[in-house]
Short mmCIF file of C-alpha atoms in Angstrom, two decimals:
data_model
loop_
_atom_site.label_atom_id
_atom_site.label_comp_id
_atom_site.label_asym_id
_atom_site.label_seq_id
_atom_site.Cartn_x
_atom_site.Cartn_y
_atom_site.Cartn_z
CA MET A 1 -4.19 0.30 -20.12
CA ARG A 2 -1.95 3.18 -19.26
CA LEU A 3 1.71 2.88 -20.24
CA ARG A 4 3.74 4.77 -17.60
CA GLN A 5 2.72 3.63 -14.16
CA ILE A 6 4.19 4.50 -10.76
CA HIS A 7 3.65 2.59 -7.54
CA LEU A 8 4.10 5.30 -4.92
CA ASP A 9 5.31 3.12 -2.03
CA PHE A 10 4.33 4.89 1.18
CA HIS A 11 4.81 2.82 4.35
CA THR A 12 5.16 5.47 7.03
CA SER A 13 5.82 4.77 10.71
CA GLU A 14 3.86 6.50 13.45
CA ARG A 15 7.22 7.93 14.53
CA ILE A 16 7.25 10.21 11.48
CA GLU A 17 5.86 13.58 12.54
CA ASP A 18 4.35 16.32 10.38
CA ILE A 19 3.48 13.84 7.66
CA GLY A 20 2.08 15.64 4.65
CA SER A 21 2.57 19.07 6.23
CA ARG A 22 4.37 20.36 3.14
CA PHE A 23 2.21 18.55 0.59
CA ASP A 24 1.48 20.75 -2.42
CA ALA A 25 -1.17 19.15 -4.62
CA LYS A 26 -0.29 21.20 -7.71
CA LYS A 27 3.44 20.41 -7.50
CA PHE A 28 2.68 16.76 -6.75
CA ALA A 29 0.57 16.30 -9.88
CA ALA A 30 2.75 18.55 -12.05
CA ALA A 31 5.82 16.39 -11.37
CA PHE A 32 4.01 13.29 -12.66
CA LYS A 33 2.55 15.18 -15.61
CA ALA A 34 6.01 16.48 -16.58
CA ALA A 35 7.33 12.91 -16.45
CA GLN A 36 4.46 11.78 -18.69
CA VAL A 37 3.18 9.38 -16.05
CA ASP A 38 -0.25 7.91 -16.82
CA SER A 39 -1.10 6.25 -13.51
CA VAL A 40 0.06 6.57 -9.88
CA THR A 41 -0.95 4.05 -7.21
CA ILE A 42 -1.72 6.02 -4.04
CA PHE A 43 -2.13 4.70 -0.51
CA SER A 44 -5.21 4.20 1.57
CA LYS A 45 -3.46 2.00 4.18
CA CYS A 46 0.15 0.82 4.54
CA HIS A 47 1.91 -2.13 6.23
CA HIS A 48 2.12 -0.07 9.44
CA GLY A 49 -1.69 -0.16 9.43
CA HIS A 50 -2.09 3.59 9.09
CA SER A 51 -4.73 5.07 6.84
CA TYR A 52 -3.93 8.25 4.93
CA HIS A 53 -7.50 9.49 5.14
CA PRO A 54 -10.15 9.74 7.85
CA THR A 55 -11.40 6.27 8.74
CA SER A 56 -13.87 4.63 11.06
CA ILE A 57 -12.02 1.30 10.69
CA GLY A 58 -8.47 1.19 11.95
CA ARG A 59 -6.56 4.41 12.48
CA MET A 60 -5.54 7.40 10.43
CA HIS A 61 -1.81 8.09 10.63
CA PRO A 62 -1.47 9.85 14.02
CA HIS A 63 0.49 12.80 12.59
CA LEU A 64 -1.55 13.37 9.43
CA LYS A 65 -3.84 16.39 9.68
CA PHE A 66 -5.85 16.08 6.44
CA ASP A 67 -7.20 13.61 3.90
CA LEU A 68 -4.03 12.90 1.92
CA LEU A 69 -5.69 10.21 -0.18
CA ARG A 70 -8.38 12.64 -1.38
CA ALA A 71 -5.82 15.40 -2.02
CA GLN A 72 -3.64 13.09 -4.14
CA LEU A 73 -6.60 11.60 -5.98
CA ASP A 74 -8.04 14.99 -6.90
CA ALA A 75 -4.65 16.42 -7.89
CA LEU A 76 -3.84 13.49 -10.17
CA HIS A 77 -7.27 13.46 -11.78
CA ALA A 78 -6.98 17.18 -12.49
CA GLU A 79 -4.01 16.30 -14.71
CA ASP A 80 -5.80 13.28 -16.31
CA ILE A 81 -3.61 10.83 -14.40
CA LYS A 82 -5.23 7.64 -13.15
CA ALA A 83 -4.98 6.84 -9.43
CA PRO A 84 -5.58 3.27 -8.23
CA VAL A 85 -5.91 2.98 -4.45
CA TYR A 86 -3.54 0.74 -2.43
CA LEU A 87 -4.41 -1.22 0.72
CA SER A 88 -2.03 -3.55 2.51
CA ALA A 89 -3.53 -6.99 3.22
CA GLY A 90 -1.96 -9.52 5.53
CA TRP A 91 0.50 -7.06 7.03
CA ASP A 92 -0.95 -4.43 9.36
CA GLU A 93 1.15 -3.65 12.45
CA TYR A 94 -1.57 -1.53 14.02
CA ALA A 95 -4.12 -4.37 13.79
CA ALA A 96 -1.52 -6.91 14.96
CA ASN A 97 -0.72 -4.80 18.02
CA ILE A 98 -4.29 -4.05 19.09
CA ASN A 99 -5.54 -7.56 18.24
CA PRO A 100 -2.64 -9.98 18.93
CA GLY A 101 -5.04 -12.91 18.52
CA TRP A 102 -5.26 -12.07 14.83
CA ARG A 103 -1.57 -12.81 14.27
CA LEU A 104 -0.62 -15.81 12.19
CA MET A 105 0.95 -18.48 14.39
CA ASP A 106 3.41 -21.19 13.46
CA GLU A 107 3.20 -24.82 14.56
CA LYS A 108 4.99 -23.90 17.83
CA GLY A 109 2.42 -21.24 18.66
CA LEU A 110 4.79 -18.36 17.89
CA PRO A 111 3.73 -15.37 15.79
CA LYS A 112 5.08 -15.35 12.23
CA ARG A 113 6.93 -12.27 11.02
CA VAL A 114 8.71 -11.36 7.84
CA GLY A 115 12.30 -12.47 8.42
CA GLY A 116 11.30 -15.37 10.65
CA ASP A 117 12.10 -13.94 14.10
CA PRO A 118 8.77 -13.59 16.00
CA LEU A 119 10.18 -10.61 17.91
CA GLY A 120 12.41 -9.24 15.15
CA ASP A 121 12.15 -6.60 12.51
CA GLY A 122 9.61 -6.78 9.74
CA TRP A 123 5.89 -7.15 9.57
CA ALA A 124 3.61 -9.45 11.55
CA PHE A 125 1.61 -11.77 9.31
CA LEU A 126 -2.10 -11.66 10.07
CA ASP A 127 -4.32 -14.71 9.95
CA PHE A 128 -7.09 -14.61 7.35
CA ALA A 129 -8.86 -17.34 9.38
CA SER A 130 -9.31 -14.79 12.21
CA PRO A 131 -11.66 -11.78 12.39
CA TYR A 132 -8.84 -9.84 10.68
CA LEU A 133 -10.35 -10.78 7.31
CA ASP A 134 -13.64 -9.06 8.22
CA TYR A 135 -11.68 -6.00 9.41
CA LEU A 136 -9.77 -5.88 6.12
CA CYS A 137 -12.96 -6.28 4.08
CA ARG A 138 -14.56 -3.38 5.97
CA GLN A 139 -11.50 -1.23 5.17
CA VAL A 140 -11.75 -2.09 1.47
CA GLU A 141 -15.48 -1.38 1.51
CA GLU A 142 -14.92 1.97 3.24
CA VAL A 143 -12.47 3.04 0.53
CA MET A 144 -14.83 1.94 -2.24
CA VAL A 145 -17.69 3.92 -0.67
CA TYR A 146 -15.79 7.14 0.13
CA TYR A 147 -13.42 7.13 -2.88
CA PRO A 148 -15.54 5.68 -5.69
CA ASP A 149 -13.64 7.84 -8.18
CA GLY A 150 -10.43 5.91 -7.50
CA ASP A 151 -9.23 4.02 -10.54
CA GLY A 152 -9.39 0.52 -9.12
CA SER A 153 -7.73 -0.99 -6.12
CA PHE A 154 -4.37 -2.58 -5.41
CA ILE A 155 -4.63 -5.09 -2.57
CA ASP A 156 -1.05 -5.97 -1.61
CA SER A 157 0.25 -9.24 -0.09
CA PRO A 158 -3.09 -11.08 0.17
CA TYR A 159 -1.84 -14.61 0.60
CA GLN A 160 -2.34 -17.01 3.47
CA GLN A 161 0.44 -19.13 4.86
CA PRO A 162 -0.26 -22.29 6.85
CA SER A 163 -1.81 -21.30 10.15
CA ALA A 164 -1.75 -22.95 13.57
CA GLY A 165 -3.47 -20.09 15.37
CA PRO A 166 -6.53 -20.43 17.58
CA TRP A 167 -8.97 -19.71 14.73
CA THR A 168 -7.50 -22.49 12.61
CA GLN A 169 -7.21 -24.82 15.61
CA ALA A 170 -10.92 -24.43 16.38
CA ARG A 171 -11.92 -25.09 12.76
CA MET A 172 -9.63 -28.11 12.51
CA ASP A 173 -10.83 -29.51 15.85
CA ALA A 174 -14.43 -29.19 14.64
CA GLN A 175 -13.49 -31.23 11.55
CA GLY A 176 -11.65 -33.92 13.56
CA LEU A 177 -8.24 -32.80 12.27
CA ASP A 178 -5.02 -32.48 14.28
CA TRP A 179 -3.60 -28.98 13.91
CA GLN A 180 -0.19 -30.25 15.08
CA ASN A 181 -0.02 -32.77 12.25
CA PRO A 182 1.52 -31.16 9.13
CA ALA A 183 -0.41 -33.56 6.89
CA ASP A 184 -3.70 -32.26 8.30
#
């Protein structure tokens, strides 16, 4: 196991323009090499739901003009620095906005968000009982196929909270359970 590891947190809103326009692969890798870093976790997809590479599942960051994941991966490997690939799981604002039925719902039928306010700041929780899980699995598979030289994966926030959404309701109804009963 490598000793000096960096988690390069990179959650970037679609409001950020010119993302990566000044990226210099040599300077990027040289900074980590100079700091004697052994491993840098780089992003495939963030909590905003943007991919930092071309994708057929989801959406590449709307202001990114090149494959940033590949550029970072190649630059780090050129300096013998490991590069695990990060994907956000459970929080994906893009998926939540285009597929509101995938949102995790509380017992009152309101969408759950970090911070508790269904319309407030933070991230929408997505329901693993919904088709979101298949969507996420396809994203992970795409990264494994197109970036097999990545040094493992980092799947962030993959936990399921209690769900009262339509997907859970249907499954509970089929089993004779009452989705409004906390004991069930």
